[in-house]
Amino acid sequence: MYIFKTIRETTRYLSEQKNNGFTIGFVPTMGALHAGHLDLISRSVKDNDITVCSIFVNPIQFNNPDDLKKYPRNLDADIELLTISGCDVLFAPEVGEMYPEGENYSLEIDFGDLDKVMEGQFRPGHFRGVAIVVKKLFDIVLPSRTYFGKKDYQQLAIVEFMVAALGIPVAVVACETVREADGLAMSSRNVRLTALERQQAPRIHQVLCQLRDKLQNTSIHEMKSWASQQIEQGTEMKVEYFEIANSTNLMPAEVWNGQDRLVALTAVYLGSVRLIDNLELF
Ligand code: AMP
C-alpha cells in the first residue's frame, strides 16, 4: 500500500492510474478503523481497480474542542488493517496540508433544512465542516465511486445532496451499518466507553428494533417519547434527540401515512461519549 501525506504525491500517483484507465474507489475516514470502515474498504476493493482510503481527523467539523482532542488516533494499527484489507493507497495528510494558513475554505451550498435538523441542530457548523472536507478530498482523489456508511445517515444525505448540487461525477455507495454481536453500532468512539457504559450502550439498538416492530399502531409523537424513555430508563444514558424522519429528505415526520419510508435516528450521551445510531423502519 502506498502511503501519501501530501496532496501532490496523491494526485500525481492517481492521475497516472486514471490515465491507465483504472477506476478509483474512495473511502474517507477519520481513522481508528474498525470492522465498519473495513466493510466499506472491501466493497470498494471489489468494485474498483484502485481503492483509496483517507485518514484525516477534520478539525472544522468538530463543534466540541474536547471531542476533537479525545478523538482516538491509531495510525500504525490503521495502516496494518488497511494493508490486510487490500487498500491500495492511504492518504493521511496533516491539518496544514488540508488547510494551509491564509487559504479560504468556504463552500456555498444551500442544504435547505437538511443541515439544520438533528445533528445539524445539536452540532452547529458540523455539516459545513464535513461538506468542505469531503469536497476537498473528492477534488484530490477524483474517485469514480465513494463509499459512505448509513451509520452516519444524515452525513450520507448531505454528501448525496452536495454531489447532486455540484454535479460531481462520482457514484455515492451507501453501506449498511456494521454492528457488534450485541447490536451496538461500531464506532471509533466506542473505545472511550467505560465497562459499565459499554454494557448499557446496546440498549440504543434494542429500542430502535422494538420501535420498528411497534410503529404500526401508535402515533409518531408517542413513539418518540416512548423510545427516549426506554433508552434512559435504568441507564446512565441521556438522549439528546430521538427523531422519526422521512428517509428520503430527513424531515421529521408528524404522522405516518402508511406509505412514506421512515427512519428513526438518535443521539445519546453516555458519560462524555456521544453515540449516534439509526434504523430504517420499513
Ligand atoms: P468516520 O471515520 O467515523 O468518519 O467514518 C468514516 C466512514 O465510515 C463514514 O462513511 C461512516 O459512516 C462509516 N462508518 C463508521 N462506522 C460505521 C459502521 N459501524 N458501519 C458502517 N459504516 C460505518
Tab-separated table of N, CA and C in Angstrom, residues 1-124:
chain	number	residue	atom	x	y	z
A	1	MET	N	0.848	-1.199	0.000
A	1	MET	CA	0.000	0.000	0.000
A	1	MET	C	0.885	1.252	0.000
A	2	TYR	N	0.544	2.198	-0.865
A	2	TYR	CA	1.247	3.482	-0.867
A	2	TYR	C	0.668	4.362	0.252
A	3	ILE	N	1.545	5.047	0.961
A	3	ILE	CA	1.084	5.975	1.998
A	3	ILE	C	1.564	7.370	1.620
A	4	PHE	N	0.605	8.262	1.360
A	4	PHE	CA	0.943	9.625	0.956
A	4	PHE	C	0.474	10.612	2.015
A	5	LYS	N	1.328	11.593	2.284
A	5	LYS	CA	0.961	12.636	3.265
A	5	LYS	C	0.625	13.941	2.554
A	6	THR	N	1.026	14.042	1.282
A	6	THR	CA	0.801	15.316	0.583
A	6	THR	C	-0.193	15.145	-0.569
A	7	ILE	N	-0.824	16.266	-0.892
A	7	ILE	CA	-1.792	16.283	-1.987
A	7	ILE	C	-1.062	16.019	-3.313
A	8	ARG	N	0.145	16.620	-3.445
A	8	ARG	CA	0.906	16.480	-4.693
A	8	ARG	C	1.207	15.025	-5.052
A	9	GLU	N	1.746	14.291	-4.055
A	9	GLU	CA	2.075	12.872	-4.313
A	9	GLU	C	0.812	12.093	-4.678
A	10	THR	N	-0.267	12.406	-3.963
A	10	THR	CA	-1.509	11.652	-4.159
A	10	THR	C	-2.070	11.895	-5.556
A	11	THR	N	-2.151	13.177	-5.939
A	11	THR	CA	-2.738	13.459	-7.251
A	11	THR	C	-1.836	12.925	-8.367
A	12	ARG	N	-0.510	13.013	-8.148
A	12	ARG	CA	0.396	12.526	-9.203
A	12	ARG	C	0.187	11.027	-9.435
A	13	TYR	N	0.175	10.266	-8.317
A	13	TYR	CA	0.026	8.820	-8.451
A	13	TYR	C	-1.342	8.463	-9.060
A	14	LEU	N	-2.386	9.120	-8.552
A	14	LEU	CA	-3.733	8.739	-9.002
A	14	LEU	C	-4.003	9.177	-10.440
A	15	SER	N	-3.412	10.289	-10.877
A	15	SER	CA	-3.667	10.679	-12.270
A	15	SER	C	-2.984	9.686	-13.223
A	16	GLU	N	-1.835	9.154	-12.813
A	16	GLU	CA	-1.209	8.091	-13.627
A	16	GLU	C	-2.143	6.888	-13.740
A	17	GLN	N	-2.721	6.504	-12.590
A	17	GLN	CA	-3.600	5.325	-12.587
A	17	GLN	C	-4.827	5.562	-13.463
A	18	LYS	N	-5.342	6.796	-13.404
A	18	LYS	CA	-6.517	7.115	-14.216
A	18	LYS	C	-6.177	7.092	-15.695
A	19	ASN	N	-4.974	7.586	-16.013
A	19	ASN	CA	-4.526	7.549	-17.410
A	19	ASN	C	-4.397	6.113	-17.905
A	20	ASN	N	-4.117	5.197	-16.984
A	20	ASN	CA	-4.062	3.775	-17.354
A	20	ASN	C	-5.459	3.183	-17.510
A	21	GLY	N	-6.486	3.991	-17.240
A	21	GLY	CA	-7.875	3.516	-17.398
A	21	GLY	C	-8.435	2.830	-16.167
A	22	PHE	N	-7.749	2.984	-15.029
A	22	PHE	CA	-8.220	2.309	-13.815
A	22	PHE	C	-9.324	3.106	-13.120
A	23	THR	N	-10.300	2.384	-12.555
A	23	THR	CA	-11.341	3.044	-11.755
A	23	THR	C	-10.841	3.197	-10.315
A	24	ILE	N	-11.316	4.268	-9.674
A	24	ILE	CA	-10.842	4.566	-8.319
A	24	ILE	C	-12.020	4.603	-7.350
A	25	GLY	N	-11.922	3.772	-6.306
A	25	GLY	CA	-12.920	3.792	-5.223
A	25	GLY	C	-12.319	4.518	-4.033
A	26	PHE	N	-13.148	5.311	-3.351
A	26	PHE	CA	-12.612	6.165	-2.288
A	26	PHE	C	-13.429	6.036	-1.001
A	27	VAL	N	-12.735	5.821	0.100
A	27	VAL	CA	-13.370	5.704	1.424
A	27	VAL	C	-12.757	6.755	2.369
A	28	PRO	N	-13.455	7.881	2.569
A	28	PRO	CA	-12.940	8.880	3.517
A	28	PRO	C	-13.237	8.453	4.962
A	29	THR	N	-12.241	8.563	5.837
A	29	THR	CA	-12.444	8.218	7.255
A	29	THR	C	-11.666	9.188	8.145
A	30	MET	N	-11.942	9.047	9.452
A	30	MET	CA	-11.145	9.796	10.428
A	30	MET	C	-10.242	8.838	11.208
A	31	GLY	N	-10.075	7.617	10.700
A	31	GLY	CA	-9.146	6.685	11.323
A	31	GLY	C	-9.719	5.991	12.543
A	32	ALA	N	-8.826	5.397	13.367
A	32	ALA	CA	-9.230	4.494	14.463
A	32	ALA	C	-10.171	3.444	13.859
A	33	LEU	N	-9.673	2.779	12.860
A	33	LEU	CA	-10.520	1.950	11.996
A	33	LEU	C	-11.051	0.715	12.714
A	34	HIS	N	-12.266	0.332	12.345
A	34	HIS	CA	-12.910	-0.868	12.885
A	34	HIS	C	-13.585	-1.599	11.724
A	35	ALA	N	-14.309	-2.670	12.057
A	35	ALA	CA	-14.887	-3.511	11.002
A	35	ALA	C	-15.886	-2.753	10.121
A	36	GLY	N	-16.508	-1.685	10.650
A	36	GLY	CA	-17.431	-0.882	9.838
A	36	GLY	C	-16.683	-0.204	8.694
A	37	HIS	N	-15.544	0.411	9.035
A	37	HIS	CA	-14.720	1.039	7.993
A	37	HIS	C	-14.223	-0.015	6.996
A	38	LEU	N	-13.802	-1.150	7.537
A	38	LEU	CA	-13.185	-2.167	6.669
A	38	LEU	C	-14.204	-2.767	5.703
A	39	ASP	N	-15.482	-2.738	6.112
A	39	ASP	CA	-16.533	-3.194	5.212
A	39	ASP	C	-16.623	-2.264	3.988
A	40	LEU	N	-16.488	-0.960	4.236
A	40	LEU	CA	-16.509	-0.004	3.107
A	40	LEU	C	-15.292	-0.255	2.207
A	41	ILE	N	-14.146	-0.507	2.849
A	41	ILE	CA	-12.933	-0.764	2.059
A	41	ILE	C	-13.132	-2.015	1.199
A	42	SER	N	-13.686	-3.087	1.776
A	42	SER	CA	-13.786	-4.294	0.945
A	42	SER	C	-14.824	-4.141	-0.160
A	43	ARG	N	-15.890	-3.357	0.090
A	43	ARG	CA	-16.827	-3.055	-1.013
A	43	ARG	C	-16.081	-2.361	-2.147
A	44	SER	N	-15.239	-1.391	-1.783
A	44	SER	CA	-14.507	-0.633	-2.795
A	44	SER	C	-13.506	-1.518	-3.532
A	45	VAL	N	-12.822	-2.384	-2.776
A	45	VAL	CA	-11.828	-3.278	-3.407
A	45	VAL	C	-12.524	-4.167	-4.450
A	46	LYS	N	-13.734	-4.624	-4.113
A	46	LYS	CA	-14.489	-5.480	-5.041
A	46	LYS	C	-14.889	-4.726	-6.307
A	47	ASP	N	-15.305	-3.443	-6.134
A	47	ASP	CA	-15.920	-2.700	-7.242
A	47	ASP	C	-14.927	-1.972	-8.146
A	48	ASN	N	-13.707	-1.716	-7.640
A	48	ASN	CA	-12.806	-0.791	-8.350
A	48	ASN	C	-11.410	-1.388	-8.548
A	49	ASP	N	-10.657	-0.794	-9.491
A	49	ASP	CA	-9.271	-1.250	-9.705
A	49	ASP	C	-8.361	-0.783	-8.573
A	50	ILE	N	-8.587	0.458	-8.128
A	50	ILE	CA	-7.732	1.050	-7.095
A	50	ILE	C	-8.629	1.538	-5.958
A	51	THR	N	-8.255	1.202	-4.725
A	51	THR	CA	-9.001	1.723	-3.578
A	51	THR	C	-8.131	2.690	-2.779
A	52	VAL	N	-8.695	3.865	-2.541
A	52	VAL	CA	-8.010	4.895	-1.763
A	52	VAL	C	-8.784	5.113	-0.466
A	53	CYS	N	-8.060	5.111	0.651
A	53	CYS	CA	-8.677	5.468	1.935
A	53	CYS	C	-8.005	6.753	2.408
A	54	SER	N	-8.781	7.674	2.968
A	54	SER	CA	-8.141	8.827	3.605
A	54	SER	C	-8.374	8.737	5.106
A	55	ILE	N	-7.359	9.131	5.850
A	55	ILE	CA	-7.486	9.251	7.303
A	55	ILE	C	-7.143	10.685	7.651
A	56	PHE	N	-8.143	11.397	8.126
A	56	PHE	CA	-7.934	12.806	8.472
A	56	PHE	C	-8.973	13.199	9.515
A	57	VAL	N	-8.502	13.508	10.704
A	57	VAL	CA	-9.423	13.984	11.745
A	57	VAL	C	-9.635	15.466	11.471
A	58	ASN	N	-10.783	15.751	10.901
A	58	ASN	CA	-11.062	17.066	10.310
A	58	ASN	C	-11.470	18.081	11.382
A	59	PRO	N	-10.568	18.982	11.773
A	59	PRO	CA	-10.880	19.846	12.921
A	59	PRO	C	-12.124	20.699	12.707
A	60	ILE	N	-12.410	21.102	11.459
A	60	ILE	CA	-13.505	22.067	11.267
A	60	ILE	C	-14.899	21.429	11.330
A	61	GLN	N	-14.965	20.089	11.523
A	61	GLN	CA	-16.296	19.505	11.698
A	61	GLN	C	-16.609	19.211	13.169
A	62	PHE	N	-15.643	19.538	14.044
A	62	PHE	CA	-15.862	19.324	15.480
A	62	PHE	C	-16.341	20.634	16.096
A	63	ASN	N	-17.547	20.614	16.683
A	63	ASN	CA	-18.006	21.819	17.366
A	63	ASN	C	-17.594	21.779	18.836
A	64	ASN	N	-17.112	20.611	19.294
A	64	ASN	CA	-16.712	20.473	20.692
A	64	ASN	C	-15.197	20.184	20.755
A	65	PRO	N	-14.401	21.159	21.223
A	65	PRO	CA	-12.936	21.015	21.208
A	65	PRO	C	-12.456	19.792	21.994
A	66	ASP	N	-13.196	19.444	23.054
A	66	ASP	CA	-12.801	18.289	23.863
A	66	ASP	C	-12.969	16.987	23.080
A	67	ASP	N	-14.037	16.924	22.281
A	67	ASP	CA	-14.285	15.743	21.441
A	67	ASP	C	-13.152	15.585	20.427
A	68	LEU	N	-12.711	16.713	19.865
A	68	LEU	CA	-11.604	16.686	18.899
A	68	LEU	C	-10.324	16.204	19.581
A	69	LYS	N	-10.061	16.729	20.779
A	69	LYS	CA	-8.836	16.361	21.498
A	69	LYS	C	-8.837	14.873	21.843
A	70	LYS	N	-10.012	14.369	22.237
A	70	LYS	CA	-10.087	12.982	22.711
A	70	LYS	C	-10.373	11.989	21.583
A	71	TYR	N	-10.517	12.484	20.349
A	71	TYR	CA	-10.851	11.568	19.262
A	71	TYR	C	-9.721	10.542	19.116
A	72	PRO	N	-10.043	9.221	19.120
A	72	PRO	CA	-8.969	8.219	19.099
A	72	PRO	C	-8.152	8.262	17.810
A	73	ARG	N	-6.839	8.148	17.963
A	73	ARG	CA	-5.943	8.151	16.794
A	73	ARG	C	-5.010	6.960	16.914
A	74	ASN	N	-4.862	6.207	15.840
A	74	ASN	CA	-4.056	4.983	15.923
A	74	ASN	C	-3.540	4.604	14.536
A	75	LEU	N	-2.675	5.467	13.985
A	75	LEU	CA	-2.297	5.332	12.582
A	75	LEU	C	-1.576	4.004	12.283
A	76	ASP	N	-0.698	3.546	13.190
A	76	ASP	CA	0.052	2.305	12.895
A	76	ASP	C	-0.898	1.116	12.747
A	77	ALA	N	-1.840	1.007	13.695
A	77	ALA	CA	-2.806	-0.107	13.619
A	77	ALA	C	-3.671	0.045	12.368
A	78	ASP	N	-4.048	1.284	12.033
A	78	ASP	CA	-4.881	1.529	10.842
A	78	ASP	C	-4.156	1.063	9.571
A	79	ILE	N	-2.857	1.371	9.504
A	79	ILE	CA	-2.082	1.006	8.308
A	79	ILE	C	-2.070	-0.514	8.154
A	80	GLU	N	-1.917	-1.204	9.285
A	80	GLU	CA	-1.901	-2.666	9.228
A	80	GLU	C	-3.245	-3.214	8.713
A	81	LEU	N	-4.340	-2.667	9.259
A	81	LEU	CA	-5.675	-3.143	8.859
A	81	LEU	C	-5.946	-2.855	7.383
A	82	LEU	N	-5.546	-1.677	6.933
A	82	LEU	CA	-5.791	-1.311	5.530
A	82	LEU	C	-4.985	-2.207	4.595
A	83	THR	N	-3.752	-2.514	4.991
A	83	THR	CA	-2.902	-3.369	4.157
A	83	THR	C	-3.549	-4.747	4.006
A	84	ILE	N	-4.001	-5.304	5.142
A	84	ILE	CA	-4.637	-6.633	5.107
A	84	ILE	C	-5.906	-6.606	4.255
A	85	SER	N	-6.623	-5.462	4.273
A	85	SER	CA	-7.908	-5.375	3.561
A	85	SER	C	-7.763	-5.149	2.070
A	86	GLY	N	-6.548	-4.964	1.595
A	86	GLY	CA	-6.355	-4.802	0.154
A	86	GLY	C	-6.468	-3.367	-0.330
A	87	CYS	N	-6.401	-2.406	0.598
A	87	CYS	CA	-6.415	-0.989	0.200
A	87	CYS	C	-5.115	-0.680	-0.551
A	88	ASP	N	-5.198	0.121	-1.606
A	88	ASP	CA	-4.008	0.404	-2.427
A	88	ASP	C	-3.287	1.668	-2.009
A	89	VAL	N	-4.057	2.678	-1.581
A	89	VAL	CA	-3.453	3.980	-1.272
A	89	VAL	C	-4.065	4.522	0.014
A	90	LEU	N	-3.208	4.962	0.929
A	90	LEU	CA	-3.688	5.701	2.095
A	90	LEU	C	-3.234	7.155	1.954
A	91	PHE	N	-4.195	8.066	2.020
A	91	PHE	CA	-3.879	9.494	2.044
A	91	PHE	C	-4.102	9.976	3.472
A	92	ALA	N	-3.015	10.344	4.156
A	92	ALA	CA	-3.109	10.728	5.571
A	92	ALA	C	-2.409	12.072	5.784
A	93	PRO	N	-3.083	13.151	5.407
A	93	PRO	CA	-2.447	14.474	5.478
A	93	PRO	C	-2.462	15.050	6.896
A	94	GLU	N	-1.554	15.969	7.159
A	94	GLU	CA	-1.605	16.787	8.384
A	94	GLU	C	-2.619	17.908	8.149
A	95	VAL	N	-3.011	18.566	9.245
A	95	VAL	CA	-4.017	19.634	9.137
A	95	VAL	C	-3.542	20.751	8.187
A	96	GLY	N	-2.243	21.108	8.284
A	96	GLY	CA	-1.708	22.202	7.463
A	96	GLY	C	-1.733	21.897	5.972
A	97	GLU	N	-1.731	20.625	5.624
A	97	GLU	CA	-1.783	20.240	4.215
A	97	GLU	C	-3.193	20.478	3.647
A	98	MET	N	-4.198	20.179	4.462
A	98	MET	CA	-5.583	20.350	4.008
A	98	MET	C	-6.050	21.799	4.132
A	99	TYR	N	-5.575	22.472	5.185
A	99	TYR	CA	-5.998	23.856	5.414
A	99	TYR	C	-4.766	24.747	5.576
A	100	PRO	N	-4.081	25.042	4.471
A	100	PRO	CA	-2.905	25.917	4.582
A	100	PRO	C	-3.315	27.281	5.124
A	101	GLU	N	-2.438	27.827	5.937
A	101	GLU	CA	-2.755	29.124	6.542
A	101	GLU	C	-3.063	30.155	5.467
A	102	GLY	N	-4.103	30.934	5.724
A	102	GLY	CA	-4.441	32.010	4.795
A	102	GLY	C	-5.333	31.570	3.653
A	103	GLU	N	-5.509	30.251	3.479
A	103	GLU	CA	-6.361	29.806	2.366
A	103	GLU	C	-7.829	29.833	2.781
A	104	ASN	N	-8.649	30.321	1.891
A	104	ASN	CA	-10.078	30.414	2.173
A	104	ASN	C	-10.728	29.065	1.848
A	105	TYR	N	-11.487	28.524	2.803
A	105	TYR	CA	-12.088	27.219	2.501
A	105	TYR	C	-13.604	27.195	2.721
A	106	SER	N	-14.285	28.187	2.158
A	106	SER	CA	-15.740	28.187	2.316
A	106	SER	C	-16.384	27.319	1.230
A	107	LEU	N	-17.639	27.018	1.431
A	107	LEU	CA	-18.368	26.222	0.437
A	107	LEU	C	-19.792	26.744	0.397
A	108	GLU	N	-20.209	27.215	-0.767
A	108	GLU	CA	-21.529	27.830	-0.854
A	108	GLU	C	-22.545	26.834	-1.382
A	109	ILE	N	-23.164	26.083	-0.467
A	109	ILE	CA	-24.271	25.221	-0.880
A	109	ILE	C	-25.410	25.470	0.094
A	110	ASP	N	-26.611	25.630	-0.440
A	110	ASP	CA	-27.770	25.772	0.436
A	110	ASP	C	-28.393	24.387	0.609
A	111	PHE	N	-28.202	23.818	1.797
A	111	PHE	CA	-28.741	22.485	2.064
A	111	PHE	C	-30.207	22.535	2.501
A	112	GLY	N	-30.792	23.725	2.488
A	112	GLY	CA	-32.181	23.845	2.970
A	112	GLY	C	-32.211	23.498	4.451
A	113	ASP	N	-33.173	22.640	4.835
A	113	ASP	CA	-33.252	22.255	6.254
A	113	ASP	C	-32.384	21.055	6.579
A	114	LEU	N	-31.811	20.434	5.560
A	114	LEU	CA	-31.090	19.177	5.782
A	114	LEU	C	-29.927	19.309	6.761
A	115	ASP	N	-29.266	20.479	6.760
A	115	ASP	CA	-28.143	20.641	7.692
A	115	ASP	C	-28.552	21.389	8.964
A	116	LYS	N	-29.877	21.491	9.173
A	116	LYS	CA	-30.329	22.236	10.359
A	116	LYS	C	-31.034	21.354	11.380
A	117	VAL	N	-31.497	20.171	10.950
A	117	VAL	CA	-32.205	19.294	11.887
A	117	VAL	C	-31.213	18.311	12.513
A	118	MET	N	-31.608	17.698	13.605
A	118	MET	CA	-30.863	16.623	14.292
A	118	MET	C	-29.391	16.965	14.500
A	119	GLU	N	-28.466	16.274	13.814
A	119	GLU	CA	-27.041	16.555	14.010
A	119	GLU	C	-26.732	18.026	13.732
A	120	GLY	N	-27.414	18.584	12.739
A	120	GLY	CA	-27.195	19.982	12.367
A	120	GLY	C	-27.643	20.930	13.470
A	121	GLN	N	-28.699	20.543	14.168
A	121	GLN	CA	-29.204	21.383	15.251
A	121	GLN	C	-28.281	21.315	16.476
A	122	PHE	N	-27.831	20.112	16.793
A	122	PHE	CA	-27.062	19.948	18.028
A	122	PHE	C	-25.547	20.080	17.820
A	123	ARG	N	-25.093	20.029	16.587
A	123	ARG	CA	-23.672	20.239	16.310
A	123	ARG	C	-23.541	21.351	15.260
A	124	PRO	N	-23.776	22.602	15.691
A	124	PRO	CA	-23.780	23.705	14.720
A	124	PRO	C	-22.463	23.753	13.939
